[in-house]
């Protein structure tokens, strides 16, 4: 498996480790197998690979020195934050160095009047909001791993969360980064002032999966904490009815802070796990959180309740207090571990679709589920169209992981077919590299490589991730579906 | 009549690339002065227009680059929606493509986001004349490098925009403008303090004499904020913000050099001679001043920001020089997307 992912290099391992030891303290270079083992995978644990070494620099100068040593020895560099990537973004390279940014974990400054925080990349996402809270501020993007995931990893992956419809993704909430290039340049991209002159290099770097540079400092935007947040739970007898309610809420000009859907299997698993009080007979539930000033939220609650009822909701509940609000959310927030309880393994997909195609895509997933004999539970960031089908499988059954991956790939192709994308917030990494050939044509893939070469001509930064080689795409052959136009659109696919 | 001129435009770029003839992509030519003069054959996007897809409940509109901005905004308004970054038109003929290529945003920008924040995807021609599609029509999308946002503000030097998908917002149910008699220092202090509180502020501008605050949201939410902030209600508020957006206030008239300084919003006023108009809650400060270019650049840089000279045009162009390493990277990226250097060469900077 790994040899098809990684382009192999010939590295003088002893000389490389000696070069790292020359620039870092002795305990900041790991090269023994038992030391390397914790770094062999990230959140996508189906893929494992030991690196040659792990470097643990403690400041920007040490990061620069590690990059210089790797450049000199031609060794690939895989930057790693907390290792929570769900797409194998931090999977080590067998001939390379894992560059851990975990020690760069200081919040450098909070500027309450300009509403910014300057932090090092190893700072945990939630730690920023905790530090900002005394000033009535917070950092908005909240990926589900926010307790542990690092802000540097969020920048690399352009991480999302449940509040993206209203508050945007990482790219909308970062003002500046300091980035080291593999050539050793230290660049300031973006700034405290808006709209820096020249190209929007900050937008290019955010979400580039550690392939264009290594970010060593980040300035984030802080927002005022809403004075009020209320949540409604609507139960529906069919998924199209719940989807219709989502469209009607948006059409009414309401932008909920969070708008989440779960299907029957996901509801059942969550209810069995955390007893959130969900109606387990429903085909779908919608959670709609409204936040803002008290006056705004009160006005919108009544409107959303009426809209849900007009769409045939069998039941609409409004959380009456903070405890009940937390209970409503607990089921959704624990949906992944809840599914983990009912199946030996599960595989989380991450496609995004234009919302109006929800019913069609879910029908397609159901048909594929029957075809592959693997059950699926669906959780859906309904506001922004980001779908997380969870495929239930057992890795100990021979061939089942491979079948699951193939099934997952088909789901992503379906997302592209309806005009969506293969990844909404988890990144391409190694996981979805083949589906990139479905979403992008050869000229587009070549354009990505040309951009990569402008920053990293030797392909030392996280090689083998995110952008497939043109050769790999042509071997897969003829899969490209662009703008929803499949070759031979008449052929039934599910 | 809407028309798709993709093939013809691609052929023109391919031919120009082969001959090494520079091209100057043009929409409505309303922002001609927002950049350096380019000696190149115009590549008109006029007639490559029309809304390709608009489904209001998806909060996304996709239109060809030559679509008049005014036409697009009418279509959105009919469905109670709008462009959240309130782009300045600066002329009747402004197009979607030119607007996105220039990356300009209006008064709502600090509270609702900039042009680049709303762009979800583009179809474009690179400098080889290849038709490429990046991003898409969905809000969450992290497949591949974000080359669609890289096009925003690149002024056609990295590619010719063919089609753009932008996120749209609902028109707020209720809007009120408050006026307070405050000097600039007090206004900066107030607006930045309020911006740290959950208030429905959607614009804040000090015109040299008084502070105007626009509140947007539900009627009840706006009414509560009016009570909290105080001040007189300006019945002509909407027209005033529109004039600010289009740089049509008296402040912008006349021949005195016009500068735009971008700063961290709560920054102290730079020590420069001239008259000021402070927008974006302090993050965008307009200056009429005869101070030499180097002086303005130095003052902006010292305050952690940058300055753009809008009028009069001079040979150096409007934009503050980039650090050497950043400029070198710009040149390499230009080479990656436009290897023959034919797209709007020198528009942003000499040698780019």
XYZ file of N, CA, C and O in Angstrom, chain A residues 12 23 39 55 68 71 106 117 159 191 244 248 264 278 283-284 291 320 327 350 356 402 420 435 437 459 466:
108
model
N 20.631 9.060 3.482
C 21.638 8.582 4.430
C 21.097 8.854 5.834
O 21.230 9.948 6.369
N 21.503 20.377 15.533
C 20.757 21.641 15.667
C 19.671 21.595 16.736
O 19.067 22.616 17.040
N 4.111 7.988 16.367
C 3.933 8.903 15.239
C 3.567 8.171 13.952
O 3.511 8.785 12.890
N 11.496 14.998 14.674
C 12.168 16.172 15.237
C 11.149 16.975 16.028
O 10.024 17.175 15.576
N 16.381 23.106 7.153
C 17.656 23.220 6.428
C 18.357 21.861 6.370
O 18.888 21.456 5.320
N 16.544 19.638 3.932
C 16.792 20.078 2.559
C 18.168 19.581 2.106
O 18.321 19.043 1.015
N 2.674 28.096 22.644
C 2.388 29.272 23.462
C 1.410 30.230 22.778
O 1.491 30.448 21.570
N -5.681 37.185 18.271
C -4.741 36.453 19.121
C -3.588 35.986 18.246
O -3.803 35.535 17.124
N -9.659 23.709 8.491
C -10.643 22.959 9.268
C -11.973 23.695 9.366
O -12.021 24.926 9.317
N -1.802 39.957 7.467
C -1.363 40.966 8.418
C -2.501 41.404 9.320
O -3.650 41.005 9.125
N -36.310 19.738 3.291
C -37.169 20.847 2.913
C -37.180 21.915 4.006
O -37.137 23.121 3.727
N -36.242 25.858 3.737
C -37.204 26.911 4.100
C -36.604 27.859 5.145
O -36.872 29.061 5.120
N -31.891 8.046 10.691
C -32.379 7.068 11.655
C -31.285 6.274 12.359
O -31.234 6.247 13.601
N -33.539 11.794 22.134
C -33.945 11.904 20.729
C -35.129 10.976 20.450
O -35.211 9.868 20.992
N -37.247 9.404 11.131
C -36.345 9.096 10.018
C -35.189 10.087 9.984
O -34.115 9.784 9.478
N -35.445 11.268 10.515
C -34.391 12.287 10.559
C -34.713 13.291 11.653
O -35.885 13.560 11.923
N -28.114 31.898 17.415
C -27.332 32.666 18.389
C -27.276 34.124 17.984
O -27.489 34.479 16.836
N -35.182 24.302 26.888
C -35.670 25.326 27.807
C -34.562 25.938 28.649
O -34.721 27.024 29.186
N -27.876 18.714 26.270
C -28.362 17.346 26.005
C -28.686 17.167 24.521
O -28.315 16.166 23.913
N -16.489 12.392 4.039
C -16.528 13.852 4.208
C -16.828 14.576 2.898
O -16.058 15.406 2.459
N -29.764 20.768 -2.219
C -30.993 20.311 -2.882
C -30.883 18.878 -3.386
O -31.880 18.253 -3.701
N -10.915 -3.000 2.413
C -10.791 -2.651 1.002
C -12.172 -2.371 0.399
O -12.362 -1.427 -0.351
N -20.818 18.588 -6.143
C -20.190 18.821 -4.844
C -18.707 18.551 -4.874
O -18.069 18.660 -5.929
N -9.632 10.029 -5.554
C -10.844 10.767 -5.926
C -10.517 12.165 -6.459
O -11.341 12.786 -7.127
N -8.622 12.658 -8.803
C -8.633 12.456 -10.259
C -10.050 12.495 -10.805
O -10.248 12.670 -12.012
N 9.957 18.904 -3.990
C 8.861 18.114 -3.421
C 9.273 17.452 -2.099
O 9.134 16.255 -1.908
N -2.368 14.873 -0.938
C -3.274 15.924 -1.438
C -3.409 16.024 -2.951
O -4.514 16.136 -3.460
